Tab-separated table of C-alpha atoms in Angstrom:
chain	number	residue	atom	x	y	z
A	9	MET	CA	34.066	49.059	22.273
A	10	ASP	CA	35.360	50.558	18.971
A	11	PRO	CA	32.922	52.233	16.528
A	12	GLY	CA	33.066	49.296	14.170
A	13	ARG	CA	32.019	46.912	16.912
A	14	ALA	CA	29.271	49.250	18.080
A	15	ARG	CA	27.775	49.348	14.617
A	16	SER	CA	28.061	45.609	14.207
A	17	ALA	CA	26.303	45.015	17.530
A	18	ALA	CA	23.492	47.357	16.549
A	19	VAL	CA	22.712	45.273	13.490
A	20	LYS	CA	23.604	41.912	15.036
A	21	VAL	CA	26.667	41.331	12.839
A	22	CYS	CA	29.227	38.788	14.074
A	23	PRO	CA	32.356	40.698	15.271
A	24	ALA	CA	34.626	37.972	13.928
A	25	ARG	CA	33.582	38.881	10.410
A	26	LEU	CA	33.765	42.605	10.871
A	27	ARG	CA	36.846	42.929	8.647
A	28	GLU	CA	34.986	41.253	5.804
A	29	GLN	CA	32.014	43.627	5.716
A	30	HIS	CA	31.097	47.063	4.426
A	31	PHE	CA	28.363	49.353	5.784
A	32	ILE	CA	25.868	51.549	4.012
A	33	VAL	CA	26.025	54.978	5.690
A	34	GLY	CA	24.196	57.844	4.113
A	35	GLY	CA	23.986	55.911	0.875
A	36	SER	CA	27.802	55.453	0.460
A	37	THR	CA	30.060	52.474	1.049
A	38	THR	CA	32.561	52.843	3.892
A	39	GLU	CA	35.327	50.273	4.136
A	40	THR	CA	36.674	49.032	7.439
A	41	ASN	CA	40.311	49.614	8.400
A	42	GLN	CA	41.221	46.043	7.485
A	43	GLN	CA	41.516	44.567	4.009
A	44	SER	CA	39.475	41.578	3.041
A	45	PRO	CA	41.323	38.472	2.104
A	46	PRO	CA	41.609	37.808	-1.628
A	47	GLY	CA	38.715	35.968	-3.127
A	48	ARG	CA	36.212	37.077	-0.483
A	49	THR	CA	33.128	38.944	-1.601
A	50	GLU	CA	32.705	42.436	-0.194
A	51	THR	CA	29.034	42.908	-1.059
A	52	SER	CA	27.162	40.673	1.389
A	53	MET	CA	26.784	43.343	4.047
A	54	ASN	CA	25.916	45.943	1.436
A	55	PHE	CA	22.960	43.804	0.441
A	56	HIS	CA	22.030	43.193	4.062
A	57	PHE	CA	21.902	46.859	4.926
A	58	ALA	CA	20.292	47.852	1.676
A	59	GLY	CA	17.603	45.266	2.381
A	60	THR	CA	17.198	46.543	5.933
A	61	ALA	CA	16.809	50.089	4.640
A	62	ARG	CA	14.239	48.966	2.113
A	63	HIS	CA	12.266	47.078	4.777
A	64	PHE	CA	12.406	50.081	7.085
A	65	SER	CA	11.286	52.389	4.301
A	66	ARG	CA	8.427	50.093	3.352
A	67	GLY	CA	7.361	49.660	6.970
A	68	PHE	CA	7.455	53.391	7.596
A	69	THR	CA	5.490	54.074	4.414
A	70	ALA	CA	2.903	51.441	5.302
A	71	ALA	CA	2.486	52.876	8.799
A	72	LEU	CA	2.176	56.374	7.370
A	73	LEU	CA	-0.432	55.272	4.848
A	74	LEU	CA	-2.413	53.455	7.538
A	75	GLY	CA	-2.334	56.546	9.698
A	76	LEU	CA	-3.445	58.742	6.826
A	77	ALA	CA	-6.202	56.272	5.940
A	78	SER	CA	-7.385	56.310	9.542
A	79	LEU	CA	-7.416	60.094	9.582
A	80	ALA	CA	-9.233	60.180	6.268
A	81	ALA	CA	-11.877	57.757	7.515
A	82	HIS	CA	-12.272	59.805	10.672
A	83	ALA	CA	-12.598	63.008	8.657
A	84	GLN	CA	-15.268	61.436	6.459
A	85	PHE	CA	-17.812	60.931	9.276
A	86	PRO	CA	-20.138	59.289	8.732
A	87	ASN	CA	-18.945	56.419	6.547
A	88	LYS	CA	-21.619	53.965	7.688
A	89	PRO	CA	-25.241	54.138	8.949
A	90	VAL	CA	-25.995	56.097	12.114
A	91	ARG	CA	-28.236	54.461	14.720
A	92	LEU	CA	-30.722	56.795	16.417
A	93	VAL	CA	-31.978	55.154	19.606
A	94	VAL	CA	-35.542	56.109	20.585
A	95	PRO	CA	-36.673	55.537	24.204
A	96	PHE	CA	-40.296	54.869	23.176
A	97	GLY	CA	-42.049	52.370	20.965
A	98	PRO	CA	-43.260	52.710	17.378
A	99	GLY	CA	-46.323	54.920	17.101
A	100	SER	CA	-45.392	57.120	20.048
A	101	ALA	CA	-45.132	60.876	19.572
A	102	THR	CA	-41.378	60.674	20.075
A	103	ASP	CA	-41.052	57.988	17.417
A	104	THR	CA	-43.215	59.932	14.949
A	105	PHE	CA	-41.324	63.164	15.530
A	106	LEU	CA	-37.909	61.558	15.099
A	107	ARG	CA	-38.886	59.788	11.904
A	108	ILE	CA	-39.766	63.191	10.468
A	109	VAL	CA	-36.207	64.294	11.244
A	110	ALA	CA	-34.373	61.043	10.447
A	111	GLU	CA	-35.159	60.896	6.735
A	112	PRO	CA	-33.717	64.314	5.782
A	113	LEU	CA	-30.863	63.755	8.224
A	114	GLY	CA	-29.873	60.598	6.373
A	115	THR	CA	-29.925	62.506	3.094
A	116	ALA	CA	-27.753	65.285	4.538
A	117	LEU	CA	-25.251	62.822	6.004
A	118	GLY	CA	-25.136	60.610	2.935
A	119	GLN	CA	-25.807	57.591	5.159
A	120	SER	CA	-28.921	55.882	6.482
A	121	VAL	CA	-30.223	56.944	9.882
A	122	VAL	CA	-31.714	53.827	11.469
A	123	ILE	CA	-34.394	54.248	14.140
A	124	ASP	CA	-33.791	51.778	16.980
A	125	ASN	CA	-36.769	51.676	19.366
A	126	LYS	CA	-35.828	50.674	22.917
A	127	PRO	CA	-38.829	51.432	25.157
A	128	GLY	CA	-39.076	50.605	28.822
A	129	ALA	CA	-37.970	51.498	32.332
A	130	MET	CA	-38.739	55.203	31.950
A	131	SER	CA	-36.265	55.520	29.050
A	132	VAL	CA	-33.458	53.912	31.068
A	133	LEU	CA	-32.959	50.996	28.656
A	134	ALA	CA	-32.294	53.298	25.719
A	135	VAL	CA	-30.183	55.784	27.628
A	136	GLU	CA	-27.970	53.184	29.306
A	137	HIS	CA	-27.495	51.388	25.997
A	138	VAL	CA	-26.080	54.523	24.383
A	139	ALA	CA	-23.944	55.351	27.426
A	140	LYS	CA	-22.202	51.984	26.959
A	141	SER	CA	-21.836	52.256	23.170
A	142	PRO	CA	-18.562	53.114	21.393
A	143	PRO	CA	-18.103	56.911	21.355
A	144	ASP	CA	-17.660	57.113	17.590
A	145	GLY	CA	-20.805	59.066	16.729
A	146	TYR	CA	-22.612	56.133	15.137
A	147	THR	CA	-24.950	55.485	18.093
A	148	VAL	CA	-26.872	58.426	19.568
A	149	VAL	CA	-30.046	58.801	21.620
A	150	ALA	CA	-32.922	61.226	21.311
A	151	ALA	CA	-33.444	61.473	25.048
A	152	THR	CA	-36.306	63.193	26.828
A	153	ASN	CA	-36.267	64.986	30.169
A	154	SER	CA	-36.205	61.521	31.739
A	155	ILE	CA	-32.437	61.464	31.212
A	156	VAL	CA	-32.058	63.919	34.108
A	157	ALA	CA	-35.285	63.265	36.030
A	158	ASN	CA	-34.650	59.557	36.593
A	159	PRO	CA	-31.341	59.984	38.456
A	160	ALA	CA	-32.770	63.062	40.210
A	161	GLY	CA	-35.186	60.821	42.113
A	162	ILE	CA	-37.865	59.411	39.821
A	163	LEU	CA	-36.209	55.983	39.957
A	164	ARG	CA	-34.434	54.410	42.904
A	165	SER	CA	-31.276	53.774	40.953
A	166	VAL	CA	-29.891	54.142	37.444
A	167	ASN	CA	-26.568	53.016	36.031
A	168	TYR	CA	-25.587	56.240	34.322
A	169	ASP	CA	-24.612	59.806	35.120
A	170	PRO	CA	-26.309	62.404	32.862
A	171	PHE	CA	-23.216	64.615	32.854
A	172	ARG	CA	-20.290	62.180	32.967
A	173	ASP	CA	-21.574	59.511	30.573
A	174	PHE	CA	-22.851	61.544	27.616
A	175	THR	CA	-21.747	64.018	24.969
A	176	PRO	CA	-24.339	66.771	24.382
A	177	ILE	CA	-25.004	67.357	20.676
A	178	THR	CA	-28.092	69.586	20.333
A	179	ARG	CA	-31.492	70.314	21.776
A	180	LEU	CA	-34.253	69.106	19.493
A	181	ALA	CA	-37.711	70.299	20.519
A	182	GLY	CA	-40.176	70.918	23.314
A	183	THR	CA	-43.877	70.480	24.008
A	184	SER	CA	-46.342	70.566	26.908
A	185	TYR	CA	-48.900	68.196	28.402
A	186	VAL	CA	-52.667	67.897	28.579
A	187	LEU	CA	-54.911	65.954	30.936
A	188	VAL	CA	-57.200	63.721	28.880
A	189	VAL	CA	-60.048	61.298	29.505
A	190	ALA	CA	-61.733	58.881	27.115
A	191	ALA	CA	-64.531	60.537	25.160
A	192	ASP	CA	-67.131	58.199	26.677
A	193	GLN	CA	-66.285	59.172	30.269
A	194	PRO	CA	-68.855	61.434	31.965
A	195	TRP	CA	-66.480	64.239	33.006
A	196	ARG	CA	-66.518	67.182	30.626
A	197	THR	CA	-64.560	69.646	32.751
A	198	LEU	CA	-61.795	69.507	35.323
A	199	ASP	CA	-64.226	70.591	38.049
A	200	GLU	CA	-66.451	67.594	37.335
A	201	LEU	CA	-63.461	65.249	37.473
A	202	VAL	CA	-62.225	66.703	40.778
A	203	ALA	CA	-65.701	66.463	42.303
A	204	HIS	CA	-65.902	62.780	41.322
A	205	ALA	CA	-62.430	62.064	42.714
A	206	ARG	CA	-63.260	63.680	46.054
A	207	ALA	CA	-66.523	61.783	46.285
A	208	ASN	CA	-64.745	58.491	45.527
A	209	PRO	CA	-61.322	58.658	47.202
A	210	GLY	CA	-58.887	55.967	46.074
A	211	LYS	CA	-61.147	54.747	43.268
A	212	LEU	CA	-59.863	56.931	40.468
A	213	ASN	CA	-56.696	55.820	38.687
A	214	TYR	CA	-54.310	57.530	36.318
A	215	ALA	CA	-52.015	56.086	33.670
A	216	SER	CA	-48.494	57.211	32.862
A	217	GLY	CA	-46.486	56.343	29.780
A	218	ASN	CA	-43.817	58.975	30.175
A	219	LEU	CA	-42.225	61.260	32.730
A	220	GLY	CA	-44.917	63.921	32.465
A	221	GLY	CA	-47.603	61.376	33.260
A	222	VAL	CA	-45.806	60.394	36.458
A	223	LEU	CA	-45.045	63.893	37.701
A	224	TYR	CA	-48.266	65.638	36.745
A	225	GLY	CA	-50.332	62.785	38.128
A	226	GLY	CA	-48.526	63.183	41.440
A	227	MET	CA	-49.048	66.937	41.370
A	228	LEU	CA	-52.769	66.562	40.684
A	229	GLN	CA	-53.215	64.266	43.683
A	230	LYS	CA	-51.467	66.694	45.984
A	231	SER	CA	-53.200	69.764	44.566
A	232	ILE	CA	-56.753	68.434	44.987
A	233	GLY	CA	-55.986	66.476	48.153
A	234	VAL	CA	-57.234	63.115	46.870
A	235	ASN	CA	-55.338	59.831	46.555
A	236	MET	CA	-55.469	58.124	43.169
A	237	VAL	CA	-54.024	54.835	41.965
A	238	HIS	CA	-51.012	55.137	39.677
A	239	VAL	CA	-50.886	52.671	36.753
A	240	PRO	CA	-47.495	52.966	34.975
A	241	PHE	CA	-46.797	51.763	31.424
A	242	LYS	CA	-43.586	51.329	29.435
A	243	SER	CA	-44.620	53.984	26.928
A	244	THR	CA	-47.561	56.146	25.942
A	245	PRO	CA	-49.287	54.012	23.238
A	246	PRO	CA	-50.218	51.097	25.558
A	247	ALA	CA	-51.293	53.548	28.257
A	248	LEU	CA	-53.536	55.294	25.763
A	249	LEU	CA	-55.071	51.994	24.666
A	250	GLU	CA	-55.996	51.203	28.263
A	251	LEU	CA	-57.492	54.675	28.632
A	252	LEU	CA	-59.638	54.173	25.529
A	253	ALA	CA	-60.699	50.740	26.796
A	254	GLY	CA	-61.880	52.290	30.065
A	255	ARG	CA	-59.488	50.331	32.282
A	256	VAL	CA	-57.749	53.529	33.369
A	257	HIS	CA	-59.584	56.778	33.929
A	258	ILE	CA	-57.278	59.684	33.173
A	259	MET	CA	-53.747	60.429	31.978
A	260	PHE	CA	-51.446	63.325	31.299
A	261	THR	CA	-49.880	63.028	27.890
A	262	ASP	CA	-47.928	65.246	25.533
A	263	LEU	CA	-49.644	67.446	22.970
A	264	ALA	CA	-48.194	65.454	20.097
A	265	THR	CA	-49.878	62.258	21.290
A	266	ALA	CA	-53.123	63.926	22.310
A	267	SER	CA	-53.671	65.944	19.132
A	268	GLY	CA	-54.477	63.021	16.850
A	269	GLN	CA	-56.724	61.359	19.427
A	270	VAL	CA	-58.635	64.576	20.096
A	271	LYS	CA	-59.146	65.200	16.369
A	272	ALA	CA	-60.431	61.637	16.013
A	273	GLY	CA	-62.918	62.259	18.825
A	274	LYS	CA	-61.480	59.470	20.982
A	275	VAL	CA	-60.310	61.526	23.959
A	276	ARG	CA	-61.373	64.760	25.612
A	277	PRO	CA	-58.799	67.261	26.933
A	278	LEU	CA	-59.647	68.841	30.279
A	279	LEU	CA	-56.525	70.759	31.220
A	280	ALA	CA	-53.389	72.149	29.544
A	281	THR	CA	-50.160	72.456	31.509
A	282	ALA	CA	-48.694	75.266	29.392
A	283	THR	CA	-48.668	78.814	30.736
A	284	GLN	CA	-50.790	79.936	27.766
A	285	ARG	CA	-53.553	78.241	25.826
A	286	THR	CA	-52.215	76.129	23.017
A	287	ALA	CA	-53.163	76.727	19.398
A	288	LEU	CA	-54.029	73.034	19.082
A	289	PHE	CA	-56.627	73.211	21.858
A	290	PRO	CA	-57.686	76.849	22.197
A	291	ASP	CA	-60.770	75.951	24.249
A	292	VAL	CA	-58.872	73.979	26.898
A	293	PRO	CA	-58.045	75.998	30.036
A	294	THR	CA	-54.556	76.232	31.475
A	295	ILE	CA	-53.676	75.291	35.042
A	296	ALA	CA	-53.555	78.955	36.027
A	297	GLU	CA	-57.072	79.517	34.675
A	298	THR	CA	-58.531	76.649	36.708
A	299	GLY	CA	-57.322	78.155	39.969
A	300	ILE	CA	-55.679	74.910	41.090
A	301	ARG	CA	-52.525	75.656	43.037
A	302	GLY	CA	-49.383	73.625	43.435
A	303	PHE	CA	-48.647	72.748	39.823
A	304	ALA	CA	-45.224	73.390	38.323
A	305	ASP	CA	-44.641	74.063	34.652
A	306	MET	CA	-42.488	71.207	33.338
A	307	PRO	CA	-42.514	71.224	29.553
A	308	ALA	CA	-41.412	68.038	27.874
A	309	TRP	CA	-38.279	68.200	25.752
A	310	TRP	CA	-36.074	66.121	23.505
A	311	ALA	CA	-32.332	66.414	22.998
A	312	LEU	CA	-29.639	64.518	21.134
A	313	TYR	CA	-26.794	62.927	23.109
A	314	GLY	CA	-23.983	60.535	22.268
A	315	PRO	CA	-21.675	58.500	24.512
A	316	ALA	CA	-19.031	60.412	26.444
A	317	GLY	CA	-15.863	61.032	24.445
A	318	MET	CA	-17.370	61.510	20.992
A	319	PRO	CA	-14.961	63.142	18.505
A	320	ASN	CA	-15.586	66.831	17.879
A	321	ASP	CA	-16.025	66.418	14.139
A	322	ALA	CA	-18.888	63.947	14.647
A	323	VAL	CA	-20.559	66.243	17.192
A	324	GLU	CA	-20.188	69.270	14.925
A	325	ARG	CA	-21.492	67.440	11.850
A	326	LEU	CA	-24.561	66.073	13.613
A	327	ASN	CA	-25.258	69.414	15.277
A	328	ARG	CA	-24.982	71.297	11.991
A	329	GLU	CA	-27.199	68.957	9.991
A	330	VAL	CA	-29.890	68.561	12.667
A	331	THR	CA	-30.026	72.322	13.244
A	332	THR	CA	-30.443	72.951	9.517
A	333	ILE	CA	-33.272	70.417	9.313
A	334	LEU	CA	-35.137	71.764	12.355
A	335	GLN	CA	-34.955	75.286	10.915
A	336	ARG	CA	-36.588	74.272	7.635
A	337	PRO	CA	-40.090	75.818	7.320
A	338	ASP	CA	-41.640	72.565	6.085
A	339	ILE	CA	-40.247	70.584	9.015
A	340	ARG	CA	-41.228	73.248	11.547
A	341	SER	CA	-44.802	73.363	10.251
A	342	ARG	CA	-45.152	69.578	10.453
A	343	LEU	CA	-43.908	69.596	14.024
A	344	LEU	CA	-46.094	72.534	15.070
A	345	ALA	CA	-49.112	70.623	13.772
A	346	MET	CA	-48.204	67.996	16.382
A	347	GLY	CA	-47.761	70.575	19.136
A	348	ILE	CA	-43.960	70.334	18.987
A	349	ASP	CA	-41.752	73.414	18.887
A	350	ALA	CA	-38.292	72.897	17.342
A	351	VAL	CA	-35.514	74.445	19.468
A	352	PRO	CA	-32.070	73.373	18.160
A	353	SER	CA	-29.034	74.622	20.061
A	354	SER	CA	-25.270	74.444	20.345
A	355	PRO	CA	-23.706	71.564	22.322
A	356	GLN	CA	-22.726	73.974	25.101
A	357	VAL	CA	-26.259	75.338	25.403
A	358	LEU	CA	-27.532	71.764	25.747
A	359	ALA	CA	-24.886	71.006	28.386
A	360	ASP	CA	-25.989	74.029	30.446
A	361	PHE	CA	-29.670	73.207	29.891
A	362	THR	CA	-29.141	69.606	31.040
A	363	ARG	CA	-27.596	70.726	34.315
A	364	GLU	CA	-30.314	73.326	34.893
A	365	GLN	CA	-33.074	70.793	34.259
A	366	SER	CA	-31.474	68.288	36.614
A	367	GLN	CA	-31.504	70.851	39.413
A	368	ASN	CA	-35.154	71.673	38.667
A	369	TYR	CA	-36.205	68.038	38.925
A	370	VAL	CA	-34.369	67.503	42.189
A	371	ARG	CA	-36.320	70.450	43.606
A	372	LEU	CA	-39.702	69.410	42.166
A	373	ILE	CA	-39.443	65.789	43.254
A	374	LYS	CA	-38.715	66.910	46.789
A	375	GLU	CA	-41.388	69.626	46.770
A	376	PHE	CA	-44.164	67.310	45.619
A	377	ASN	CA	-42.938	64.339	47.645
A	378	ILE	CA	-42.830	62.082	44.603
A	379	GLN	CA	-41.652	58.656	45.670
A	380	PRO	CA	-39.093	56.814	43.533
A	381	GLU	CA	-40.226	53.691	41.730
């Protein structure tokens, strides 16, 4: 095939009219080796190719602009509200804590941070929801230690992997637990409670509204050698209501939840799980002080995760803003008043911490023979 034919085929020009046409090459007109018959126009192909060039140029420019617009939108994270999924209901310590953080976070991001409460199934509903969300940074979860404890053996099965399905963003905070009873119950010390439990085996029950309630309740049974009835709840507030109503006898709950109830005179703390006495309850003995053996220190914690595959700029922006907020003296003092210690971190530190905590829970669940639910 001669060059003229090759060019005509490339632009779908009829070979029979090749002699009649000119081509635009590098902006100049190149005539074919045959003369056009008199009276024939020699500009039709010029217009065709000029039009093609214009269309190509416009298409290329449009594609380039779309690409640049996409990059600009990506670089401007966030350009719409961010949804912060909370695994517990309104009024819980987790909900209260995160609302303290969400307002200044929204200001820092220039977008609203919407609290989305999804309680139930030991935090599984919230965690699985985020694992299945688009990994664009606009849906994140403030998970607790349940994110690793559930697949480690607390639950029979979960539909997520704590390492494969999430992007670590930052640690948030930590706290410890206390054993509480309603203020109108007769037991004023742990010794009195243990004596009653041993005298009435199988008649004492304990509520749980979070992971700590499940694990520490199981540890207490094993440590004192008495069976108790476990009464699980979706979250802490309904468990606490049943405790106050007298339908459940005891529960382990986090300091943040207990502090307000203790100050109001509604519950009485008998035991603190921290290694040292807490400033909130300086008169409450620690596990070590009671002499009870077989308890493990498992502080509660919160951390921020997104779906796997989140873009780095979204991770970095959220990490930077949350860290700045948690380091503010006014925020830290509000959290400490609830018994919560802010501990922001890098994404890599959270990734390492998540794996370490998972290994700890596998060991503890086996050691204390805690049966999956």
